[in-house]
Structure formats: C-alpha cells, structure tokens
C-alpha cells in the first residue's frame, strides 16, 4: 500500500513537471499555479487545525504578512526576490510566535475568535499605514513568466508537503501533536510540554503560509488588504481542510483540489453572485461536519480499512491512540 501510494505520487509529480512543456495555454497554467498554491495553504493550515486541534481563523493573516513583506522589501528596500522570499516566511513565523503567546492559552471557539480578531487587526493596520500603500494597495515590479511561477509554486508546495509528511507522519513530533489534540491533560501527564508543542505547531503552520504569500505577491504583482488579508483566505482554507479530511495531508490536498475547481467554475459562470459563493462554502462546512465528519479522505480510508478487515471488531481503548503511541516522556518536550 505504501509503495503504491509512493508510486502514484511519483507519477503525479512527473506529470506536473512535464505539463508546462507540452501545454502552452497561459490561462490554464495560471489556474494550475493557483490551485497548487491552495494545496500548500490547506496542508499548512491543517498542521495547527487538524493535527493539533486548534482551529485558526487567522490563517489568512500569515499569508498577507508574507505578501506584504515581499512587497515592502522589494519595492522599498530594493531587495531581490530570492533574498526577500525567506524573510516573508520568517515574518509570518515571528508573528505566530508573538500572537501564540496569548492566543494558545485559549481553546476551542475562544482560540478561533481570538485568531480571527488578530487577522482583522492586522488588516486594519495595513489599511492605515503608509508603507503598505493603505487601501490603495501596493504594486510590485512585474515579472511575466508563467512557467517560472508554476514551477516555483510546484517545487515550494512539494517541499512543504514532504517536510510536513516527515514531521507529522514519520517523526515523533506528529504523534505528540495528536496526543494534544486527543487529550491535552493526558499528554501533559505523559511528560509532554503542550505549550511548547502548540507554539511549534503554530509557527510550522505560519512559516510556509508566509512563503506562499510572498510568491503570490510577486506573481500577481498587486496586493491590497482585502485580497491578501481578508477573511476569504482563511474561510476557504477551513472549508478545504474540513471537507477533505482534517488530521491528514492527503485530505486537505484533495479538498483544495475540489474546492478550487468549484471556485474556478463558479467565478467563470456566476461571478455576479458573490454572496452565493460564501453561502455555499458555509453549507459545505455544515454538510461535512454532519454527514462526513472525517472528511472525504478520512471516510474513504475508514471504509477501505473496514472492507479489508471485515471480521475484526473494534476493542474499547483505555486511552486515546495517540497517547498510547507516545513511547516515553521526553524531557523538555
């Protein structure tokens, strides 16, 4: 199963690498570039939301911070793109560090509301200071090379996926985050440090989001508070992850592909009905929570596991699986 999954990923990756060489339609390439970006945003959001259990409605703030960092450094400090790009991720990570000190003390809806308020505060700040361009936004120097941005986005998201796959699915760090999600007090009793781990998760979610925001700013060449710091970035990330399946990496990727495809078709034929799009997003969250609480990917995996083990009966566990999987308490974790 693992070898087959690796083979499928390799085939998809090879196809995506070859695609621009055989397909020269700029519009299609632009759509694919944005779709790949949303896959990266969704899996980055899932680090704090799915693996750690903290729903972050301020995810779009990190995207906007990365975008504005690139814009300011390139246009006002005259830094080249490659020097400014990692600083966009660093700026988002530092923001997560500072914001996480008070917000990660909260749980559930209180954390979600606090991060939403943080996002709105940063948006208002960008609207009222001169170095961001205020409500008029900021225009970057144009670099008209669709293939460059396609490959840059593809490689960046590929590196993000591979890094998170190792940290969350292969390294002990992922098990520790799941232990916090399932039972934070139980994780603490095992000797884990939930405060430190939640902060690491928050930063790990923000840093790649800031880098993707920086690439987006250079690609689009124009940014303003409503497009990069608005609620729509966070809202769509939430829908993609919940619909695809939280606590996995393939689930958010699947959700991002489906939701972005729907968004593209909707804006192509029903662009005059913007409110309807938001209503549909809300309805998708409600439907997912009620009928497929594990998301599309989680539901498919669960059904496949049930089909392959029809005679195996579930045994009651005395403690959450992630807690029992954490082998031994490590000092300082």
mmCIF file of C-alpha atoms in Angstrom:
data_model
loop_
_atom_site.group_PDB
_atom_site.id
_atom_site.type_symbol
_atom_site.label_atom_id
_atom_site.label_comp_id
_atom_site.label_asym_id
_atom_site.label_seq_id
_atom_site.Cartn_x
_atom_site.Cartn_y
_atom_site.Cartn_z
ATOM 1 C CA UNK A 1 0.000 0.000 0.000
ATOM 2 C CA UNK A 2 2.778 2.426 0.939
ATOM 3 C CA UNK A 3 4.772 1.538 -2.197
ATOM 4 C CA UNK A 4 1.682 2.005 -4.353
ATOM 5 C CA UNK A 5 0.991 5.409 -2.765
ATOM 6 C CA UNK A 6 4.588 6.477 -3.372
ATOM 7 C CA UNK A 7 4.323 5.310 -6.992
ATOM 8 C CA UNK A 8 1.116 7.305 -7.533
ATOM 9 C CA UNK A 9 2.701 10.443 -6.027
ATOM 10 C CA UNK A 10 5.763 9.994 -8.245
ATOM 11 C CA UNK A 11 3.576 9.688 -11.359
ATOM 12 C CA UNK A 12 1.548 12.778 -10.424
ATOM 13 C CA UNK A 13 4.722 14.727 -9.694
ATOM 14 C CA UNK A 14 6.296 13.729 -13.004
ATOM 15 C CA UNK A 15 3.128 14.671 -14.890
ATOM 16 C CA UNK A 16 3.010 18.090 -13.235
ATOM 17 C CA UNK A 17 6.678 18.692 -14.073
ATOM 18 C CA UNK A 18 6.197 17.780 -17.723
ATOM 19 C CA UNK A 19 2.860 19.559 -18.177
ATOM 20 C CA UNK A 20 4.149 23.093 -18.991
ATOM 21 C CA UNK A 21 6.436 21.626 -21.654
ATOM 22 C CA UNK A 22 3.537 20.203 -23.638
ATOM 23 C CA UNK A 23 0.791 22.663 -22.741
ATOM 24 C CA UNK A 24 1.340 26.343 -23.579
ATOM 25 C CA UNK A 25 -2.021 27.835 -22.644
ATOM 26 C CA UNK A 26 -1.157 30.698 -20.266
ATOM 27 C CA UNK A 27 -4.626 30.804 -18.713
ATOM 28 C CA UNK A 28 -4.626 27.102 -17.837
ATOM 29 C CA UNK A 29 -1.110 27.376 -16.449
ATOM 30 C CA UNK A 30 -2.195 30.297 -14.292
ATOM 31 C CA UNK A 31 -5.180 28.336 -12.954
ATOM 32 C CA UNK A 32 -2.962 25.356 -12.141
ATOM 33 C CA UNK A 33 -0.475 27.612 -10.352
ATOM 34 C CA UNK A 34 -3.189 28.987 -8.092
ATOM 35 C CA UNK A 35 -4.582 25.514 -7.491
ATOM 36 C CA UNK A 36 -1.165 24.267 -6.360
ATOM 37 C CA UNK A 37 -0.877 27.281 -4.059
ATOM 38 C CA UNK A 38 -4.183 26.386 -2.379
ATOM 39 C CA UNK A 39 -2.961 22.835 -1.777
ATOM 40 C CA UNK A 40 0.002 24.306 0.092
ATOM 41 C CA UNK A 41 -2.182 26.684 2.085
ATOM 42 C CA UNK A 42 -4.564 23.867 3.044
ATOM 43 C CA UNK A 43 -1.904 21.454 4.287
ATOM 44 C CA UNK A 44 -0.160 24.256 6.203
ATOM 45 C CA UNK A 45 -3.467 25.168 7.863
ATOM 46 C CA UNK A 46 -4.004 21.505 8.801
ATOM 47 C CA UNK A 47 -0.866 21.472 10.963
ATOM 48 C CA UNK A 48 -2.476 23.572 13.689
ATOM 49 C CA UNK A 49 -6.118 22.713 12.944
ATOM 50 C CA UNK A 50 -6.092 19.014 12.089
ATOM 51 C CA UNK A 51 -3.052 17.626 13.886
ATOM 52 C CA UNK A 52 -3.130 19.875 16.962
ATOM 53 C CA UNK A 53 -6.874 20.520 17.193
ATOM 54 C CA UNK A 54 -6.789 24.344 17.218
ATOM 55 C CA UNK A 55 -8.952 25.943 14.519
ATOM 56 C CA UNK A 56 -7.101 29.038 13.316
ATOM 57 C CA UNK A 57 -9.337 31.635 11.655
ATOM 58 C CA UNK A 58 -6.359 33.969 11.296
ATOM 59 C CA UNK A 59 -4.542 31.781 8.781
ATOM 60 C CA UNK A 60 -5.006 34.413 6.074
ATOM 61 C CA UNK A 61 -3.073 36.927 8.175
ATOM 62 C CA UNK A 62 0.137 34.909 7.754
ATOM 63 C CA UNK A 63 -0.470 34.741 4.006
ATOM 64 C CA UNK A 64 -0.899 38.525 3.871
ATOM 65 C CA UNK A 65 2.125 39.167 6.081
ATOM 66 C CA UNK A 66 4.283 37.129 3.709
ATOM 67 C CA UNK A 67 2.869 39.004 0.716
ATOM 68 C CA UNK A 68 3.397 42.443 2.235
ATOM 69 C CA UNK A 69 6.883 41.556 3.484
ATOM 70 C CA UNK A 70 7.931 40.674 -0.051
ATOM 71 C CA UNK A 71 6.319 43.816 -1.448
ATOM 72 C CA UNK A 72 7.914 46.164 1.079
ATOM 73 C CA UNK A 73 11.374 44.596 0.879
ATOM 74 C CA UNK A 74 11.409 44.513 -2.912
ATOM 75 C CA UNK A 75 9.862 47.909 -3.630
ATOM 76 C CA UNK A 76 11.103 49.977 -0.692
ATOM 77 C CA UNK A 77 14.305 48.232 0.438
ATOM 78 C CA UNK A 78 15.281 47.177 -3.125
ATOM 79 C CA UNK A 79 15.991 43.591 -2.103
ATOM 80 C CA UNK A 80 15.925 40.944 -4.841
ATOM 81 C CA UNK A 81 13.076 38.442 -4.769
ATOM 82 C CA UNK A 82 15.204 35.482 -3.684
ATOM 83 C CA UNK A 83 16.571 37.401 -0.715
ATOM 84 C CA UNK A 84 13.157 38.699 0.320
ATOM 85 C CA UNK A 85 11.234 35.411 -0.070
ATOM 86 C CA UNK A 86 12.533 33.569 3.018
ATOM 87 C CA UNK A 87 12.039 36.739 5.067
ATOM 88 C CA UNK A 88 8.324 36.579 4.234
ATOM 89 C CA UNK A 89 8.178 33.189 5.923
ATOM 90 C CA UNK A 90 10.265 34.433 8.836
ATOM 91 C CA UNK A 91 7.949 37.435 9.324
ATOM 92 C CA UNK A 92 4.907 35.127 9.386
ATOM 93 C CA UNK A 93 6.666 32.795 11.821
ATOM 94 C CA UNK A 94 7.607 35.643 14.168
ATOM 95 C CA UNK A 95 4.024 36.907 14.069
ATOM 96 C CA UNK A 96 2.798 33.421 15.007
ATOM 97 C CA UNK A 97 5.296 33.323 17.867
ATOM 98 C CA UNK A 98 4.142 36.665 19.259
ATOM 99 C CA UNK A 99 0.441 36.000 18.670
ATOM 100 C CA UNK A 100 0.681 32.476 20.031
ATOM 101 C CA UNK A 101 1.801 33.587 23.488
ATOM 102 C CA UNK A 102 -1.670 34.862 24.464
ATOM 103 C CA UNK A 103 -3.919 33.009 21.978
ATOM 104 C CA UNK A 104 -2.635 29.471 22.531
ATOM 105 C CA UNK A 105 -3.721 29.715 26.155
ATOM 106 C CA UNK A 106 -7.271 29.609 24.812
ATOM 107 C CA UNK A 107 -9.145 26.588 23.491
ATOM 108 C CA UNK A 108 -11.984 25.779 21.116
ATOM 109 C CA UNK A 109 -14.128 28.652 19.926
ATOM 110 C CA UNK A 110 -12.196 31.141 22.069
ATOM 111 C CA UNK A 111 -8.978 30.408 20.155
ATOM 112 C CA UNK A 112 -10.826 30.624 16.825
ATOM 113 C CA UNK A 113 -12.331 34.007 17.735
ATOM 114 C CA UNK A 114 -9.009 35.330 19.035
ATOM 115 C CA UNK A 115 -7.167 34.412 15.820
ATOM 116 C CA UNK A 116 -9.970 35.913 13.725
ATOM 117 C CA UNK A 117 -9.659 39.148 15.731
ATOM 118 C CA UNK A 118 -5.889 39.089 15.167
ATOM 119 C CA UNK A 119 -6.433 38.797 11.426
ATOM 120 C CA UNK A 120 -8.852 41.711 11.414
ATOM 121 C CA UNK A 121 -6.450 43.840 13.472
ATOM 122 C CA UNK A 122 -3.592 43.204 11.029
ATOM 123 C CA UNK A 123 -5.881 44.032 8.109
ATOM 124 C CA UNK A 124 -6.863 47.346 9.733
ATOM 125 C CA UNK A 125 -3.205 48.114 10.381
ATOM 126 C CA UNK A 126 -2.387 47.555 6.702
ATOM 127 C CA UNK A 127 -5.263 49.850 5.736
ATOM 128 C CA UNK A 128 -3.997 52.725 7.868
ATOM 129 C CA UNK A 129 -0.222 52.814 7.496
ATOM 130 C CA UNK A 130 1.588 54.443 4.590
ATOM 131 C CA UNK A 131 4.317 51.885 3.903
ATOM 132 C CA UNK A 132 1.739 49.259 2.894
ATOM 133 C CA UNK A 133 0.001 51.614 0.486
ATOM 134 C CA UNK A 134 -3.092 51.765 2.697
ATOM 135 C CA UNK A 135 -6.407 50.920 0.996
ATOM 136 C CA UNK A 136 -4.838 51.579 -2.418
ATOM 137 C CA UNK A 137 -2.541 48.608 -2.025
ATOM 138 C CA UNK A 138 0.943 48.064 -3.374
ATOM 139 C CA UNK A 139 2.161 47.298 -6.880
ATOM 140 C CA UNK A 140 5.252 45.179 -7.422
ATOM 141 C CA UNK A 141 7.554 45.068 -10.409
ATOM 142 C CA UNK A 142 6.060 42.712 -12.984
ATOM 143 C CA UNK A 143 7.878 39.546 -13.976
ATOM 144 C CA UNK A 144 5.848 37.995 -16.804
ATOM 145 C CA UNK A 145 6.915 34.378 -16.870
ATOM 146 C CA UNK A 146 4.025 31.965 -16.161
ATOM 147 C CA UNK A 147 6.249 28.872 -16.312
ATOM 148 C CA UNK A 148 8.619 30.318 -13.714
ATOM 149 C CA UNK A 149 5.826 30.857 -11.203
ATOM 150 C CA UNK A 150 4.262 27.481 -11.986
ATOM 151 C CA UNK A 151 7.488 25.623 -11.251
ATOM 152 C CA UNK A 152 8.309 27.819 -8.261
ATOM 153 C CA UNK A 153 4.888 27.155 -6.716
ATOM 154 C CA UNK A 154 5.047 23.447 -7.547
ATOM 155 C CA UNK A 155 8.508 22.946 -6.053
ATOM 156 C CA UNK A 156 7.683 25.034 -2.978
ATOM 157 C CA UNK A 157 4.476 23.118 -2.253
ATOM 158 C CA UNK A 158 6.298 19.834 -2.929
ATOM 159 C CA UNK A 159 8.959 20.725 -0.358
ATOM 160 C CA UNK A 160 6.280 21.811 2.127
ATOM 161 C CA UNK A 161 4.377 18.550 1.644
ATOM 162 C CA UNK A 162 7.496 16.385 2.000
ATOM 163 C CA UNK A 163 8.673 18.263 5.102
ATOM 164 C CA UNK A 164 5.291 18.075 6.812
ATOM 165 C CA UNK A 165 4.885 14.435 5.816
ATOM 166 C CA UNK A 166 8.116 13.569 7.595
ATOM 167 C CA UNK A 167 7.474 15.703 10.674
ATOM 168 C CA UNK A 168 3.821 14.746 11.127
ATOM 169 C CA UNK A 169 3.647 11.166 9.837
ATOM 170 C CA UNK A 170 7.122 9.763 10.409
ATOM 171 C CA UNK A 171 8.733 11.693 13.263
ATOM 172 C CA UNK A 172 7.563 11.595 16.924
ATOM 173 C CA UNK A 173 6.522 15.251 16.619
ATOM 174 C CA UNK A 174 3.328 14.292 14.797
ATOM 175 C CA UNK A 175 2.327 11.796 17.491
ATOM 176 C CA UNK A 176 2.861 14.413 20.169
ATOM 177 C CA UNK A 177 0.594 16.876 18.373
ATOM 178 C CA UNK A 178 -2.089 14.191 18.021
ATOM 179 C CA UNK A 179 -1.776 13.435 21.725
ATOM 180 C CA UNK A 180 -2.502 17.102 22.490
ATOM 181 C CA UNK A 181 -5.463 17.040 20.128
ATOM 182 C CA UNK A 182 -6.989 13.965 21.731
ATOM 183 C CA UNK A 183 -6.285 14.749 25.384
ATOM 184 C CA UNK A 184 -4.130 17.725 26.320
ATOM 185 C CA UNK A 185 -4.163 16.916 30.027
ATOM 186 C CA UNK A 186 -3.282 13.305 29.295
ATOM 187 C CA UNK A 187 -0.392 14.440 27.120
ATOM 188 C CA UNK A 188 0.835 16.632 29.944
ATOM 189 C CA UNK A 189 0.637 13.667 32.318
ATOM 190 C CA UNK A 190 2.903 11.714 29.940
ATOM 191 C CA UNK A 191 5.559 14.394 30.362
ATOM 192 C CA UNK A 192 4.942 16.341 27.167
ATOM 193 C CA UNK A 193 5.015 20.123 27.111
ATOM 194 C CA UNK A 194 1.764 21.157 25.342
ATOM 195 C CA UNK A 195 2.591 24.871 25.418
ATOM 196 C CA UNK A 196 5.887 24.377 23.596
ATOM 197 C CA UNK A 197 4.459 21.872 21.132
ATOM 198 C CA UNK A 198 1.451 24.064 20.297
ATOM 199 C CA UNK A 199 3.761 27.006 19.675
ATOM 200 C CA UNK A 200 5.953 24.913 17.378
ATOM 201 C CA UNK A 201 2.853 23.751 15.512
ATOM 202 C CA UNK A 202 1.571 27.314 15.153
ATOM 203 C CA UNK A 203 4.891 28.527 13.745
ATOM 204 C CA UNK A 204 5.174 25.481 11.469
ATOM 205 C CA UNK A 205 1.749 26.343 10.060
ATOM 206 C CA UNK A 206 2.546 30.041 9.603
ATOM 207 C CA UNK A 207 6.017 29.876 8.061
ATOM 208 C CA UNK A 208 5.155 28.083 4.777
ATOM 209 C CA UNK A 209 1.973 30.147 4.540
ATOM 210 C CA UNK A 210 4.074 33.319 4.586
ATOM 211 C CA UNK A 211 6.365 31.953 1.878
ATOM 212 C CA UNK A 212 3.384 31.122 -0.333
ATOM 213 C CA UNK A 213 2.027 34.631 0.284
ATOM 214 C CA UNK A 214 5.342 36.072 -0.877
ATOM 215 C CA UNK A 215 5.318 34.054 -4.099
ATOM 216 C CA UNK A 216 1.712 35.095 -4.674
ATOM 217 C CA UNK A 217 2.570 38.798 -4.303
ATOM 218 C CA UNK A 218 5.406 38.629 -6.846
ATOM 219 C CA UNK A 219 3.265 36.551 -9.205
ATOM 220 C CA UNK A 220 0.112 38.737 -9.074
ATOM 221 C CA UNK A 221 2.187 41.978 -8.844
ATOM 222 C CA UNK A 222 -0.568 43.795 -6.924
ATOM 223 C CA UNK A 223 -1.647 43.286 -3.317
ATOM 224 C CA UNK A 224 -4.094 45.089 -1.072
ATOM 225 C CA UNK A 225 -5.565 44.385 2.384
ATOM 226 C CA UNK A 226 -8.825 42.959 1.079
ATOM 227 C CA UNK A 227 -7.234 40.400 -1.252
ATOM 228 C CA UNK A 228 -4.359 39.177 0.927
ATOM 229 C CA UNK A 229 -5.536 39.881 4.478
ATOM 230 C CA UNK A 230 -9.274 39.339 4.020
ATOM 231 C CA UNK A 231 -11.333 36.562 5.593
ATOM 232 C CA UNK A 232 -11.732 34.651 2.326
ATOM 233 C CA UNK A 233 -8.244 33.099 2.523
ATOM 234 C CA UNK A 234 -8.933 31.670 5.982
ATOM 235 C CA UNK A 235 -12.512 30.697 5.137
ATOM 236 C CA UNK A 236 -11.522 28.743 2.040
ATOM 237 C CA UNK A 237 -8.681 27.012 3.889
ATOM 238 C CA UNK A 238 -11.136 25.905 6.588
ATOM 239 C CA UNK A 239 -13.581 24.503 4.020
ATOM 240 C CA UNK A 240 -10.819 22.713 2.096
ATOM 241 C CA UNK A 241 -9.444 21.024 5.197
ATOM 242 C CA UNK A 242 -12.789 20.126 6.798
ATOM 243 C CA UNK A 243 -14.236 18.873 3.504
ATOM 244 C CA UNK A 244 -11.100 16.943 2.542
ATOM 245 C CA UNK A 245 -10.323 15.492 5.964
ATOM 246 C CA UNK A 246 -8.579 17.034 8.973
ATOM 247 C CA UNK A 247 -5.538 15.460 10.570
ATOM 248 C CA UNK A 248 -4.153 14.101 7.287
ATOM 249 C CA UNK A 249 -2.092 15.581 4.485
ATOM 250 C CA UNK A 250 -3.881 13.946 1.582
ATOM 251 C CA UNK A 251 -7.286 15.086 2.856
ATOM 252 C CA UNK A 252 -6.561 18.835 2.701
ATOM 253 C CA UNK A 253 -4.879 18.365 -0.688
ATOM 254 C CA UNK A 254 -7.975 16.586 -2.014
ATOM 255 C CA UNK A 255 -10.259 19.227 -0.502
ATOM 256 C CA UNK A 256 -8.160 22.016 -2.006
ATOM 257 C CA UNK A 257 -8.362 20.478 -5.492
ATOM 258 C CA UNK A 258 -12.141 20.006 -5.353
ATOM 259 C CA UNK A 259 -12.999 23.356 -3.742
ATOM 260 C CA UNK A 260 -10.652 25.286 -6.020
ATOM 261 C CA UNK A 261 -12.105 23.560 -9.091
ATOM 262 C CA UNK A 262 -15.591 24.521 -7.924
ATOM 263 C CA UNK A 263 -14.462 28.085 -7.215
ATOM 264 C CA UNK A 264 -12.928 28.415 -10.685
ATOM 265 C CA UNK A 265 -16.097 27.217 -12.403
ATOM 266 C CA UNK A 266 -18.299 29.342 -10.143
ATOM 267 C CA UNK A 267 -16.401 32.572 -10.860
ATOM 268 C CA UNK A 268 -16.339 31.731 -14.577
ATOM 269 C CA UNK A 269 -20.115 31.430 -14.887
ATOM 270 C CA UNK A 270 -21.659 33.007 -11.758
ATOM 271 C CA UNK A 271 -19.302 35.854 -10.892
ATOM 272 C CA UNK A 272 -22.232 38.207 -10.257
ATOM 273 C CA UNK A 273 -23.389 36.117 -7.283
ATOM 274 C CA UNK A 274 -20.531 36.580 -4.814
ATOM 275 C CA UNK A 275 -22.749 36.164 -1.762
ATOM 276 C CA UNK A 276 -23.973 32.816 -3.077
ATOM 277 C CA UNK A 277 -20.382 31.535 -3.149
ATOM 278 C CA UNK A 278 -19.948 32.309 0.570
ATOM 279 C CA UNK A 279 -23.281 30.654 1.353
ATOM 280 C CA UNK A 280 -22.165 27.516 -0.470
ATOM 281 C CA UNK A 281 -18.884 27.459 1.464
ATOM 282 C CA UNK A 282 -20.801 27.644 4.733
ATOM 283 C CA UNK A 283 -23.171 24.899 3.590
ATOM 284 C CA UNK A 284 -20.231 22.654 2.691
ATOM 285 C CA UNK A 285 -18.814 23.001 6.200
ATOM 286 C CA UNK A 286 -22.186 22.127 7.730
ATOM 287 C CA UNK A 287 -22.645 19.128 5.419
ATOM 288 C CA UNK A 288 -19.112 17.908 6.115
ATOM 289 C CA UNK A 289 -19.469 18.152 9.892
ATOM 290 C CA UNK A 290 -22.855 16.385 9.926
ATOM 291 C CA UNK A 291 -22.517 13.700 7.235
ATOM 292 C CA UNK A 292 -18.754 13.174 6.742
ATOM 293 C CA UNK A 293 -17.077 14.287 10.000
ATOM 294 C CA UNK A 294 -13.834 12.601 8.913
ATOM 295 C CA UNK A 295 -13.870 14.401 5.560
ATOM 296 C CA UNK A 296 -13.748 12.761 2.147
ATOM 297 C CA UNK A 297 -10.298 11.253 2.571
ATOM 298 C CA UNK A 298 -10.909 10.067 6.126
ATOM 299 C CA UNK A 299 -14.198 8.468 5.106
ATOM 300 C CA UNK A 300 -12.598 6.663 2.156
ATOM 301 C CA UNK A 301 -9.728 5.369 4.282
ATOM 302 C CA UNK A 302 -12.108 4.226 7.021
ATOM 303 C CA UNK A 303 -14.359 2.369 4.586
ATOM 304 C CA UNK A 304 -11.395 0.729 2.881
ATOM 305 C CA UNK A 305 -9.976 -0.371 6.230
ATOM 306 C CA UNK A 306 -13.364 -1.824 7.174
ATOM 307 C CA UNK A 307 -13.601 -3.682 3.864
ATOM 308 C CA UNK A 308 -10.163 -5.254 4.258
ATOM 309 C CA UNK A 309 -10.801 -6.335 7.866
ATOM 310 C CA UNK A 310 -14.465 -7.427 7.936
ATOM 311 C CA UNK A 311 -14.019 -9.844 10.820
ATOM 312 C CA UNK A 312 -12.006 -7.549 13.058
ATOM 313 C CA UNK A 313 -14.028 -5.980 15.819
ATOM 314 C CA UNK A 314 -13.144 -2.696 17.443
ATOM 315 C CA UNK A 315 -11.934 -3.058 21.017
ATOM 316 C CA UNK A 316 -12.534 -0.362 23.582
ATOM 317 C CA UNK A 317 -9.383 1.574 24.322
ATOM 318 C CA UNK A 318 -8.457 2.727 27.755
ATOM 319 C CA UNK A 319 -6.744 5.823 26.388
ATOM 320 C CA UNK A 320 -6.543 7.707 23.069
ATOM 321 C CA UNK A 321 -4.445 6.011 20.421
ATOM 322 C CA UNK A 322 -2.013 8.891 20.016
ATOM 323 C CA UNK A 323 -1.340 8.944 23.754
ATOM 324 C CA UNK A 324 -0.554 5.242 23.867
ATOM 325 C CA UNK A 325 1.693 5.622 20.819
ATOM 326 C CA UNK A 326 3.918 8.169 22.508
ATOM 327 C CA UNK A 327 6.527 5.791 23.775
ATOM 328 C CA UNK A 328 8.167 7.552 26.672
ATOM 329 C CA UNK A 329 8.110 11.093 28.046
ATOM 330 C CA UNK A 330 10.989 13.132 26.737
ATOM 331 C CA UNK A 331 12.344 15.831 28.984
ATOM 332 C CA UNK A 332 11.747 19.356 27.650
ATOM 333 C CA UNK A 333 9.091 18.321 25.092
#
